[in-house]
Amino acid sequence: MKSFLGQPLNNTMDSQSNTLEPKSGREVPLKLNLGFSLGEIPDLIAYQGFSFLIFTFYSVVIGLPIDTVTIVFIIWSIFNAFNDPILGALSDRTRTKKFGGGRRRPWIISMIIPLPLVMVFLFTPIEGSDTVIAIYMAISMILFDTFYTTYSLNHTSLYPEMFRSDRAREEVGRSRRILMVVGLLVAFALPGIVITDLVGTDAITRRQYILCGAIFGVCILVTMLGHIKTGIRERPLEELQEQKTLSLLDSFKYTFKNKDFILIVMASTMNWYVFGILPMVLPIYASIQFDLSKNAFETTLLLVTVFLCSIPGVLFWSWLDKKIGSRQAFIVCMIFWAVSLIPLYFITEYVGAMIAMAFIGIGFGGGPYFIDRNISNVIDEDELRTHQRREASFFGVHAVFIRLATILIIICINIVFTSYNGWEEVDLVAVTPKQQLGLRLLMSIFPACALIIGVVFASLFSLNTEKVKEIQTRRNKALDDLELKE
């Protein structure tokens, strides 16, 4: 039975078939919950492993000038401004029997080989001049992002599509964020085990980076297979083919005209600025601030602390979500997270940094949870307007802004490195107090200010608890009315 929106009248996917299964109490079957949430692991290993290592690898290990690295990151981000929304709109329009059939599954399956392979190519630069290496870096980063976005965009789009009620989204949202920690641990702990010196410049360090990329690839392959096997449930192809779709141009127009979507995406961009800058700068920051240049494991242990503490953080923020709603809880989370970052400016001892990272982890546990929850609410409201589910179009545009956050990150790093006694090439020998100050700003004050800006955007977001309830009431009423007619 279909709704006036062209969607079946149920809430969660049946783990044994390709249909939707009505569940009393709107609970998601455990196998489906864990299978879907498993998809967070390859997502996080790929993107965070990339974010953690790519800047340090090319700027320190390979030795490209900071200005050259900055230009490559900007080119990569401009490419994403076109790549991501187009991939999203194409996914929404996909109806095929190939690669398992559906509109999201085929895209995900097609990335089983390319995404793991590109993790190796990222850290295997060819020999040559700075220009040749920079071109290789740009091409490999563009390929990485195309493959990663194809997977991540379609996986993320299934979240509001498969789990339609608030309770189902809360339940799966918690599982996603807990399993996300597994991916983060692999992404940030593995380099500290495989790579002896994250900022080394010898041939051994380069080979260790390649090995680390290969292990990343194997982990991505295995977890993707498990996710595809147990965690993807799409409606039958016949039902998908009956649904009308917007043209690419109309899809972009409706998406960009949605004021609430733009506001929550801007708040998300500020969060992604923090997600990106902390792991990108940490290897250099820790090497200088705590003299850890020869101890990669202790450097990654700082990030491991963040991720482990994000697990109780997720549980706390999901509880607060129930109490005060996704928008208000998101605001509280960003304020808490901003305050927790400030001590990194003052701390000079490793133990103090570990304690600070524990509190940062609690804040970190809320950001990704609330971003998807609030964007899902926007998608539900859009469905009432357009009578279509356009998850991938929204998440595709969201991905553009995430990449713009990367431009902001690399520009901030460039400003600090070139302003504080000219680090045109990163040199960890004889670092001046002024350069240490620049790193402390990048790790604390800059991200804290970004989160406060995020609070401003989230405060203007109109989908508060009352409005979200109204949207779900309208949708449920429409479904009930249609059921009575039939």
Short mmCIF file of C-alpha atoms in Angstrom, two decimals:
data_model
loop_
_atom_site.label_atom_id
_atom_site.label_comp_id
_atom_site.label_asym_id
_atom_site.label_seq_id
_atom_site.Cartn_x
_atom_site.Cartn_y
_atom_site.Cartn_z
CA MET A 1 0.00 0.00 0.00
CA LYS A 2 1.36 3.42 -0.95
CA SER A 3 0.98 6.85 0.57
CA PHE A 4 -0.04 10.02 -1.23
CA LEU A 5 3.73 10.59 -1.42
CA GLY A 6 4.28 7.41 -3.40
CA GLN A 7 5.87 5.68 -0.41
CA PRO A 8 4.80 2.42 1.26
CA LEU A 9 2.90 2.76 4.54
CA ASN A 10 5.51 1.27 6.86
CA ASN A 11 8.52 2.35 8.85
CA THR A 12 11.34 -0.19 8.84
CA MET A 13 12.76 -2.61 6.31
CA ASP A 14 12.26 -6.34 6.70
CA SER A 15 15.63 -8.00 7.08
CA GLN A 16 14.48 -11.09 5.22
CA SER A 17 12.87 -9.51 2.18
CA ASN A 18 12.94 -6.42 0.05
CA THR A 19 9.70 -5.08 1.47
CA LEU A 20 8.90 -2.81 4.37
CA GLU A 21 7.81 -4.52 7.55
CA PRO A 22 5.34 -2.85 9.96
CA LYS A 23 6.68 -3.05 13.50
CA SER A 24 4.66 -2.47 16.63
CA GLY A 25 6.36 0.27 18.63
CA ARG A 26 8.35 1.25 15.49
CA GLU A 27 11.44 -0.71 16.57
CA VAL A 28 14.08 -1.67 13.99
CA PRO A 29 15.11 -5.36 13.77
CA LEU A 30 18.51 -5.83 15.40
CA LYS A 31 20.10 -7.49 12.36
CA LEU A 32 19.04 -4.66 10.08
CA ASN A 33 20.04 -2.03 12.63
CA LEU A 34 23.56 -3.41 13.03
CA GLY A 35 23.92 -4.24 9.33
CA PHE A 36 23.04 -0.71 8.29
CA SER A 37 25.18 0.85 11.03
CA LEU A 38 28.12 -1.31 9.91
CA GLY A 39 28.26 0.94 6.85
CA GLU A 40 29.66 3.71 9.06
CA ILE A 41 32.94 1.83 9.49
CA PRO A 42 34.16 1.96 5.85
CA ASP A 43 32.84 5.52 5.60
CA LEU A 44 34.88 6.70 8.59
CA ILE A 45 37.99 4.67 7.79
CA ALA A 46 38.12 6.15 4.30
CA TYR A 47 37.41 9.80 5.02
CA GLN A 48 39.06 10.20 8.41
CA GLY A 49 42.08 8.12 7.42
CA PHE A 50 42.40 10.40 4.40
CA SER A 51 41.92 13.57 6.48
CA PHE A 52 44.35 12.46 9.19
CA LEU A 53 47.25 11.58 6.92
CA ILE A 54 46.97 13.40 3.59
CA PHE A 55 48.16 16.86 4.71
CA THR A 56 51.04 15.58 6.84
CA PHE A 57 52.09 13.08 4.17
CA TYR A 58 52.44 15.56 1.32
CA SER A 59 53.57 18.62 3.30
CA VAL A 60 56.03 16.93 5.68
CA VAL A 61 56.90 13.42 4.47
CA ILE A 62 57.03 14.30 0.75
CA GLY A 63 58.00 17.91 1.39
CA LEU A 64 55.67 19.86 -0.93
CA PRO A 65 55.56 23.60 -0.13
CA ILE A 66 52.55 24.71 1.91
CA ASP A 67 51.36 27.04 -0.86
CA THR A 68 51.38 24.15 -3.34
CA VAL A 69 49.43 21.91 -0.98
CA THR A 70 46.93 24.74 -0.43
CA ILE A 71 46.37 25.11 -4.18
CA VAL A 72 45.78 21.35 -4.55
CA PHE A 73 43.22 21.37 -1.74
CA ILE A 74 41.39 24.31 -3.31
CA ILE A 75 41.29 22.59 -6.74
CA TRP A 76 40.00 19.42 -5.10
CA SER A 77 37.28 21.33 -3.24
CA ILE A 78 36.15 23.23 -6.37
CA PHE A 79 35.79 19.91 -8.18
CA ASN A 80 33.61 18.67 -5.33
CA ALA A 81 31.34 21.69 -5.68
CA PHE A 82 30.16 20.15 -8.97
CA ASN A 83 30.74 16.46 -8.31
CA ASP A 84 28.77 15.95 -5.10
CA PRO A 85 25.35 17.48 -5.95
CA ILE A 86 25.39 15.88 -9.39
CA LEU A 87 26.05 12.45 -7.87
CA GLY A 88 23.21 13.08 -5.41
CA ALA A 89 20.69 14.06 -8.05
CA LEU A 90 21.70 11.10 -10.23
CA SER A 91 21.21 8.73 -7.31
CA ASP A 92 17.67 10.05 -6.70
CA ARG A 93 16.87 9.41 -10.37
CA THR A 94 18.42 5.93 -10.53
CA ARG A 95 16.15 2.95 -11.24
CA THR A 96 18.08 -0.14 -12.34
CA LYS A 97 18.25 -3.91 -12.03
CA LYS A 98 22.05 -3.90 -12.15
CA PHE A 99 24.26 -4.43 -9.08
CA GLY A 100 21.44 -5.85 -6.97
CA GLY A 101 18.77 -3.44 -8.21
CA GLY A 102 17.30 -0.26 -6.73
CA ARG A 103 18.58 3.32 -6.64
CA ARG A 104 21.10 3.37 -3.74
CA ARG A 105 22.36 -0.23 -3.61
CA PRO A 106 23.83 -0.28 -7.17
CA TRP A 107 25.96 2.79 -6.47
CA ILE A 108 27.23 1.32 -3.20
CA ILE A 109 28.08 -2.05 -4.74
CA SER A 110 29.94 -0.38 -7.62
CA MET A 111 32.41 1.08 -5.11
CA ILE A 112 33.51 -2.23 -3.56
CA ILE A 113 36.78 -2.28 -5.54
CA PRO A 114 37.56 1.38 -6.43
CA LEU A 115 37.33 2.81 -2.91
CA PRO A 116 39.75 0.32 -1.26
CA LEU A 117 42.22 0.64 -4.15
CA VAL A 118 42.37 4.42 -4.08
CA MET A 119 43.41 4.33 -0.42
CA VAL A 120 46.71 2.82 -1.61
CA PHE A 121 47.20 5.24 -4.50
CA LEU A 122 46.78 8.25 -2.20
CA PHE A 123 50.02 7.42 -0.43
CA THR A 124 52.02 6.14 -3.42
CA PRO A 125 53.22 9.32 -5.17
CA ILE A 126 55.30 9.13 -8.30
CA GLU A 127 58.83 10.51 -8.42
CA GLY A 128 59.34 13.91 -10.01
CA SER A 129 59.29 17.63 -9.49
CA ASP A 130 56.99 19.39 -7.05
CA THR A 131 54.63 20.15 -9.95
CA VAL A 132 54.43 16.50 -11.03
CA ILE A 133 53.82 15.32 -7.46
CA ALA A 134 51.19 18.05 -6.95
CA ILE A 135 49.34 16.93 -10.11
CA TYR A 136 49.42 13.32 -8.89
CA MET A 137 48.17 14.47 -5.47
CA ALA A 138 45.28 16.40 -7.06
CA ILE A 139 44.23 13.49 -9.33
CA SER A 140 44.38 10.91 -6.54
CA MET A 141 42.40 13.19 -4.19
CA ILE A 142 39.74 13.81 -6.85
CA LEU A 143 39.42 10.08 -7.55
CA PHE A 144 39.25 9.38 -3.83
CA ASP A 145 36.48 11.88 -3.28
CA THR A 146 34.46 10.65 -6.27
CA PHE A 147 34.59 7.06 -5.02
CA TYR A 148 34.09 8.01 -1.38
CA THR A 149 31.17 10.34 -2.09
CA THR A 150 29.47 7.74 -4.27
CA TYR A 151 29.55 5.30 -1.37
CA SER A 152 28.93 7.67 1.53
CA LEU A 153 26.19 9.70 -0.15
CA ASN A 154 24.10 6.65 -0.99
CA HIS A 155 24.69 4.97 2.36
CA THR A 156 23.71 8.13 4.26
CA SER A 157 20.67 8.69 2.02
CA LEU A 158 19.29 5.31 3.07
CA TYR A 159 19.08 6.45 6.71
CA PRO A 160 16.01 8.72 6.41
CA GLU A 161 14.67 6.57 3.58
CA MET A 162 14.73 3.24 5.42
CA PHE A 163 13.92 4.54 8.92
CA ARG A 164 10.98 6.91 8.80
CA SER A 165 9.86 7.38 12.42
CA ASP A 166 11.61 9.39 15.14
CA ARG A 167 12.04 6.31 17.32
CA ALA A 168 13.56 4.27 14.50
CA ARG A 169 15.97 7.08 13.67
CA GLU A 170 16.99 7.51 17.30
CA GLU A 171 17.62 3.78 17.66
CA VAL A 172 19.63 3.44 14.45
CA GLY A 173 21.30 6.82 15.03
CA ARG A 174 22.77 5.58 18.31
CA SER A 175 24.04 2.39 16.69
CA ARG A 176 25.54 4.32 13.80
CA ARG A 177 27.48 6.65 16.07
CA ILE A 178 28.75 3.82 18.28
CA LEU A 179 29.98 1.78 15.30
CA MET A 180 31.35 5.00 13.87
CA VAL A 181 33.85 4.92 16.73
CA VAL A 182 35.17 1.59 15.44
CA GLY A 183 35.89 3.20 12.08
CA LEU A 184 37.51 6.17 13.77
CA LEU A 185 39.70 3.95 15.92
CA VAL A 186 40.95 2.12 12.84
CA ALA A 187 41.49 5.39 10.96
CA PHE A 188 43.49 7.03 13.73
CA ALA A 189 45.01 4.18 15.75
CA LEU A 190 46.26 2.11 12.82
CA PRO A 191 48.72 4.76 11.55
CA GLY A 192 50.29 4.94 15.01
CA ILE A 193 50.87 1.19 14.91
CA VAL A 194 52.04 0.85 11.30
CA ILE A 195 53.96 4.13 10.90
CA THR A 196 56.88 4.58 13.27
CA ASP A 197 57.20 8.33 12.75
CA LEU A 198 54.21 10.19 11.24
CA VAL A 199 56.43 13.16 10.37
CA GLY A 200 59.45 11.19 9.16
CA THR A 201 61.00 12.00 5.79
CA ASP A 202 62.90 8.80 4.97
CA ALA A 203 62.07 5.94 2.59
CA ILE A 204 60.95 3.67 5.44
CA THR A 205 58.27 6.15 6.49
CA ARG A 206 56.99 6.37 2.90
CA ARG A 207 56.69 2.58 2.66
CA GLN A 208 54.85 2.50 5.98
CA TYR A 209 52.33 5.04 4.68
CA ILE A 210 51.69 2.80 1.64
CA LEU A 211 51.23 -0.23 3.92
CA CYS A 212 48.82 1.74 6.09
CA GLY A 213 46.77 2.71 3.01
CA ALA A 214 46.63 -0.96 1.94
CA ILE A 215 45.38 -2.08 5.36
CA PHE A 216 42.78 0.69 5.24
CA GLY A 217 41.65 -0.72 1.89
CA VAL A 218 41.24 -4.26 3.22
CA CYS A 219 39.22 -3.05 6.21
CA ILE A 220 36.98 -0.99 3.93
CA LEU A 221 36.40 -3.94 1.59
CA VAL A 222 35.44 -6.38 4.36
CA THR A 223 33.04 -4.02 6.17
CA MET A 224 31.42 -2.87 2.91
CA LEU A 225 30.63 -6.47 2.05
CA GLY A 226 29.01 -7.01 5.46
CA HIS A 227 26.99 -3.81 5.14
CA ILE A 228 25.71 -4.72 1.66
CA LYS A 229 24.82 -8.25 2.77
CA THR A 230 22.80 -7.38 5.88
CA GLY A 231 22.10 -3.65 6.03
CA ILE A 232 20.57 -2.45 2.76
CA ARG A 233 16.85 -2.84 2.12
CA GLU A 234 15.27 -0.94 -0.76
CA ARG A 235 11.73 -1.00 -2.05
CA PRO A 236 10.99 -3.29 -5.03
CA LEU A 237 12.16 -1.88 -8.35
CA GLU A 238 8.58 -1.80 -9.64
CA GLU A 239 7.59 0.64 -6.91
CA LEU A 240 10.63 2.81 -7.49
CA GLN A 241 9.92 2.97 -11.22
CA GLU A 242 6.37 4.20 -10.55
CA GLN A 243 7.62 7.25 -8.64
CA LYS A 244 8.08 10.50 -10.49
CA THR A 245 11.39 12.32 -10.15
CA LEU A 246 12.40 15.95 -10.50
CA SER A 247 14.78 16.98 -13.25
CA LEU A 248 18.37 17.72 -12.21
CA LEU A 249 17.75 21.46 -12.54
CA ASP A 250 14.50 21.39 -10.54
CA SER A 251 16.10 19.20 -7.88
CA PHE A 252 18.93 21.73 -7.41
CA LYS A 253 16.44 24.61 -7.37
CA TYR A 254 14.20 23.13 -4.67
CA THR A 255 17.20 22.11 -2.58
CA PHE A 256 18.96 25.48 -2.61
CA LYS A 257 15.69 27.37 -2.03
CA ASN A 258 15.08 25.47 1.22
CA LYS A 259 16.09 28.03 3.87
CA ASP A 260 16.12 25.57 6.77
CA PHE A 261 18.32 23.20 4.81
CA ILE A 262 20.87 25.93 4.07
CA LEU A 263 20.90 26.99 7.74
CA ILE A 264 21.48 23.49 9.09
CA VAL A 265 24.09 22.84 6.41
CA MET A 266 25.99 25.97 7.44
CA ALA A 267 25.91 24.78 11.06
CA SER A 268 27.10 21.39 9.84
CA THR A 269 29.93 23.05 7.88
CA MET A 270 31.23 24.60 11.09
CA ASN A 271 31.15 21.17 12.74
CA TRP A 272 32.99 19.62 9.80
CA TYR A 273 35.59 22.35 10.06
CA VAL A 274 36.31 21.03 13.57
CA PHE A 275 36.13 17.38 12.47
CA GLY A 276 38.73 18.14 9.81
CA ILE A 277 41.17 20.54 11.42
CA LEU A 278 41.79 18.58 14.63
CA PRO A 279 43.12 15.36 13.04
CA MET A 280 44.87 17.29 10.26
CA VAL A 281 46.89 19.50 12.62
CA LEU A 282 47.27 17.10 15.54
CA PRO A 283 50.35 15.18 14.28
CA ILE A 284 52.35 18.43 14.00
CA TYR A 285 50.77 19.99 17.12
CA ALA A 286 51.53 16.97 19.32
CA SER A 287 55.03 16.56 17.89
CA ILE A 288 55.89 20.13 18.87
CA GLN A 289 53.74 20.77 21.94
CA PHE A 290 54.54 17.49 23.71
CA ASP A 291 57.74 16.45 21.90
CA LEU A 292 56.15 13.36 20.35
CA SER A 293 57.84 13.49 16.95
CA LYS A 294 59.22 9.99 17.50
CA ASN A 295 56.14 8.50 19.16
CA ALA A 296 53.29 8.20 16.68
CA PHE A 297 51.32 5.89 18.98
CA GLU A 298 51.04 8.48 21.76
CA THR A 299 49.89 11.02 19.17
CA THR A 300 47.11 8.76 17.91
CA LEU A 301 46.21 7.84 21.50
CA LEU A 302 45.00 11.41 21.92
CA LEU A 303 42.48 10.87 19.13
CA VAL A 304 41.58 7.40 20.39
CA THR A 305 40.60 9.05 23.70
CA VAL A 306 38.30 11.41 21.80
CA PHE A 307 36.57 8.55 20.01
CA LEU A 308 36.18 6.27 23.04
CA CYS A 309 34.66 9.11 25.05
CA SER A 310 32.30 9.89 22.17
CA ILE A 311 30.42 6.63 22.93
CA PRO A 312 28.98 7.84 26.26
CA GLY A 313 28.67 11.20 24.49
CA VAL A 314 26.34 9.69 21.88
CA LEU A 315 24.20 8.11 24.60
CA PHE A 316 23.98 11.42 26.48
CA TRP A 317 23.12 13.50 23.41
CA SER A 318 20.49 11.02 22.21
CA TRP A 319 18.91 11.23 25.68
CA LEU A 320 18.95 15.02 25.49
CA ASP A 321 17.49 14.80 21.98
CA LYS A 322 14.42 13.08 23.43
CA LYS A 323 14.11 15.70 26.16
CA ILE A 324 14.44 18.96 24.24
CA GLY A 325 14.49 18.07 20.54
CA SER A 326 17.15 17.77 17.85
CA ARG A 327 17.60 21.47 17.11
CA GLN A 328 17.97 22.67 20.71
CA ALA A 329 20.13 19.72 21.72
CA PHE A 330 22.40 20.40 18.73
CA ILE A 331 22.89 23.98 19.97
CA VAL A 332 23.73 22.79 23.50
CA CYS A 333 26.16 20.23 22.05
CA MET A 334 28.06 22.84 20.01
CA ILE A 335 28.37 25.18 23.01
CA PHE A 336 29.71 22.36 25.18
CA TRP A 337 32.12 21.26 22.46
CA ALA A 338 33.41 24.82 21.91
CA VAL A 339 34.14 25.26 25.62
CA SER A 340 35.90 21.88 25.79
CA LEU A 341 38.37 22.95 23.08
CA ILE A 342 39.67 26.04 24.88
CA PRO A 343 42.05 24.19 27.29
CA LEU A 344 44.14 22.99 24.30
CA TYR A 345 45.42 26.56 24.00
CA PHE A 346 46.92 26.48 27.50
CA ILE A 347 47.92 22.84 28.07
CA THR A 348 51.62 22.01 27.86
CA GLU A 349 51.64 18.50 29.39
CA TYR A 350 50.58 15.29 27.69
CA VAL A 351 48.43 14.10 30.62
CA GLY A 352 46.49 17.35 30.58
CA ALA A 353 45.90 16.93 26.87
CA MET A 354 44.47 13.44 27.47
CA ILE A 355 42.00 14.83 30.00
CA ALA A 356 40.98 17.62 27.63
CA MET A 357 40.49 15.11 24.80
CA ALA A 358 38.06 13.13 26.98
CA PHE A 359 35.74 16.15 27.25
CA ILE A 360 36.22 16.98 23.57
CA GLY A 361 35.11 13.41 22.82
CA ILE A 362 31.81 13.90 24.61
CA GLY A 363 31.08 16.91 22.40
CA PHE A 364 32.28 15.05 19.33
CA GLY A 365 29.72 12.33 19.97
CA GLY A 366 26.85 14.74 19.32
CA GLY A 367 27.87 16.53 16.12
CA PRO A 368 27.39 13.77 13.52
CA TYR A 369 24.30 12.47 15.35
CA PHE A 370 22.47 15.80 15.25
CA ILE A 371 23.51 16.70 11.71
CA ASP A 372 21.81 13.64 10.23
CA ARG A 373 18.81 13.95 12.56
CA ASN A 374 18.13 17.56 11.54
CA ILE A 375 18.74 17.00 7.82
CA SER A 376 16.33 14.05 7.99
CA ASN A 377 13.67 16.38 9.39
CA VAL A 378 14.29 18.77 6.48
CA ILE A 379 13.86 15.89 4.03
CA ASP A 380 10.54 14.93 5.65
CA GLU A 381 9.25 18.49 5.29
CA ASP A 382 10.45 18.61 1.68
CA GLU A 383 8.53 15.42 0.98
CA LEU A 384 5.32 17.14 2.03
CA ARG A 385 6.07 19.94 -0.43
CA THR A 386 7.29 17.97 -3.45
CA HIS A 387 5.66 14.53 -2.85
CA GLN A 388 9.10 12.97 -3.44
CA ARG A 389 11.89 11.55 -1.33
CA ARG A 390 15.12 13.34 -2.37
CA GLU A 391 17.60 12.21 0.26
CA ALA A 392 20.61 12.02 -2.05
CA SER A 393 20.00 15.47 -3.52
CA PHE A 394 20.08 17.00 -0.04
CA PHE A 395 23.06 14.99 1.15
CA GLY A 396 24.87 15.72 -2.13
CA VAL A 397 24.57 19.47 -1.58
CA HIS A 398 25.51 18.92 2.06
CA ALA A 399 28.68 17.20 0.86
CA VAL A 400 29.62 20.32 -1.12
CA PHE A 401 29.57 22.42 2.02
CA ILE A 402 31.61 19.82 3.87
CA ARG A 403 34.29 20.17 1.18
CA LEU A 404 34.09 23.96 1.46
CA ALA A 405 34.94 23.46 5.12
CA THR A 406 38.13 21.78 3.92
CA ILE A 407 39.02 24.91 1.93
CA LEU A 408 38.48 26.96 5.07
CA ILE A 409 40.69 24.56 7.05
CA ILE A 410 43.57 24.64 4.58
CA ILE A 411 43.37 28.44 4.24
CA CYS A 412 43.55 28.80 8.04
CA ILE A 413 46.54 26.47 8.15
CA ASN A 414 48.19 28.35 5.32
CA ILE A 415 47.66 31.71 7.03
CA VAL A 416 49.11 30.47 10.30
CA PHE A 417 52.06 28.65 8.72
CA THR A 418 53.04 31.53 6.42
CA SER A 419 52.40 34.27 8.99
CA TYR A 420 54.31 32.76 11.88
CA ASN A 421 57.92 33.07 10.67
CA GLY A 422 57.20 31.61 7.22
CA TRP A 423 56.63 27.86 7.28
CA GLU A 424 56.45 27.72 3.49
CA GLU A 425 57.87 24.25 4.03
CA VAL A 426 57.12 22.52 7.31
CA ASP A 427 60.28 22.13 9.40
CA LEU A 428 59.89 20.63 12.84
CA VAL A 429 63.42 21.58 13.89
CA ALA A 430 63.97 24.69 16.03
CA VAL A 431 60.33 25.68 16.22
CA THR A 432 59.82 29.19 17.60
CA PRO A 433 57.36 30.19 20.37
CA LYS A 434 55.43 32.15 17.77
CA GLN A 435 54.95 29.02 15.67
CA GLN A 436 53.79 27.11 18.74
CA LEU A 437 51.24 29.85 19.34
CA GLY A 438 49.94 29.41 15.81
CA LEU A 439 49.43 25.68 16.33
CA ARG A 440 47.60 26.26 19.62
CA LEU A 441 45.27 28.68 17.85
CA LEU A 442 44.54 26.10 15.15
CA MET A 443 43.74 23.40 17.72
CA SER A 444 41.60 25.48 20.10
CA ILE A 445 40.49 29.04 19.36
CA PHE A 446 39.80 28.60 15.63
CA PRO A 447 37.55 25.50 16.01
CA ALA A 448 35.83 26.96 19.10
CA CYS A 449 34.93 30.09 17.13
CA ALA A 450 33.65 27.94 14.26
CA LEU A 451 31.28 26.12 16.62
CA ILE A 452 29.93 29.39 18.02
CA ILE A 453 29.18 30.46 14.43
CA GLY A 454 27.43 27.09 14.04
CA VAL A 455 25.28 27.90 17.08
CA VAL A 456 24.12 31.11 15.38
CA PHE A 457 23.03 29.23 12.24
CA ALA A 458 21.30 26.48 14.24
CA SER A 459 19.43 29.11 16.29
CA LEU A 460 17.86 30.41 13.06
CA PHE A 461 16.80 26.90 11.99
CA SER A 462 13.00 26.74 12.27
CA LEU A 463 12.41 22.99 12.61
CA ASN A 464 12.14 22.86 16.39
CA THR A 465 10.42 20.12 18.37
CA GLU A 466 6.93 21.49 17.82
CA LYS A 467 7.34 21.89 14.06
CA VAL A 468 8.88 18.43 13.66
CA LYS A 469 5.90 16.92 15.49
CA GLU A 470 3.58 18.88 13.22
CA ILE A 471 5.34 17.53 10.10
CA GLN A 472 5.09 13.95 11.32
CA THR A 473 1.45 14.45 12.33
CA ARG A 474 0.58 15.78 8.87
CA ARG A 475 2.34 12.88 7.22
CA ASN A 476 0.72 10.26 9.46
CA LYS A 477 -2.71 11.85 8.91
CA ALA A 478 -2.23 11.69 5.16
CA LEU A 479 -1.27 8.02 5.43
CA ASP A 480 -4.28 7.25 7.66
CA ASP A 481 -6.65 9.06 5.30
CA LEU A 482 -5.34 7.12 2.32
CA GLU A 483 -5.64 3.83 4.21
CA LEU A 484 -9.29 4.57 5.00
CA LYS A 485 -10.03 5.36 1.35
CA GLU A 486 -8.46 2.12 0.22
#
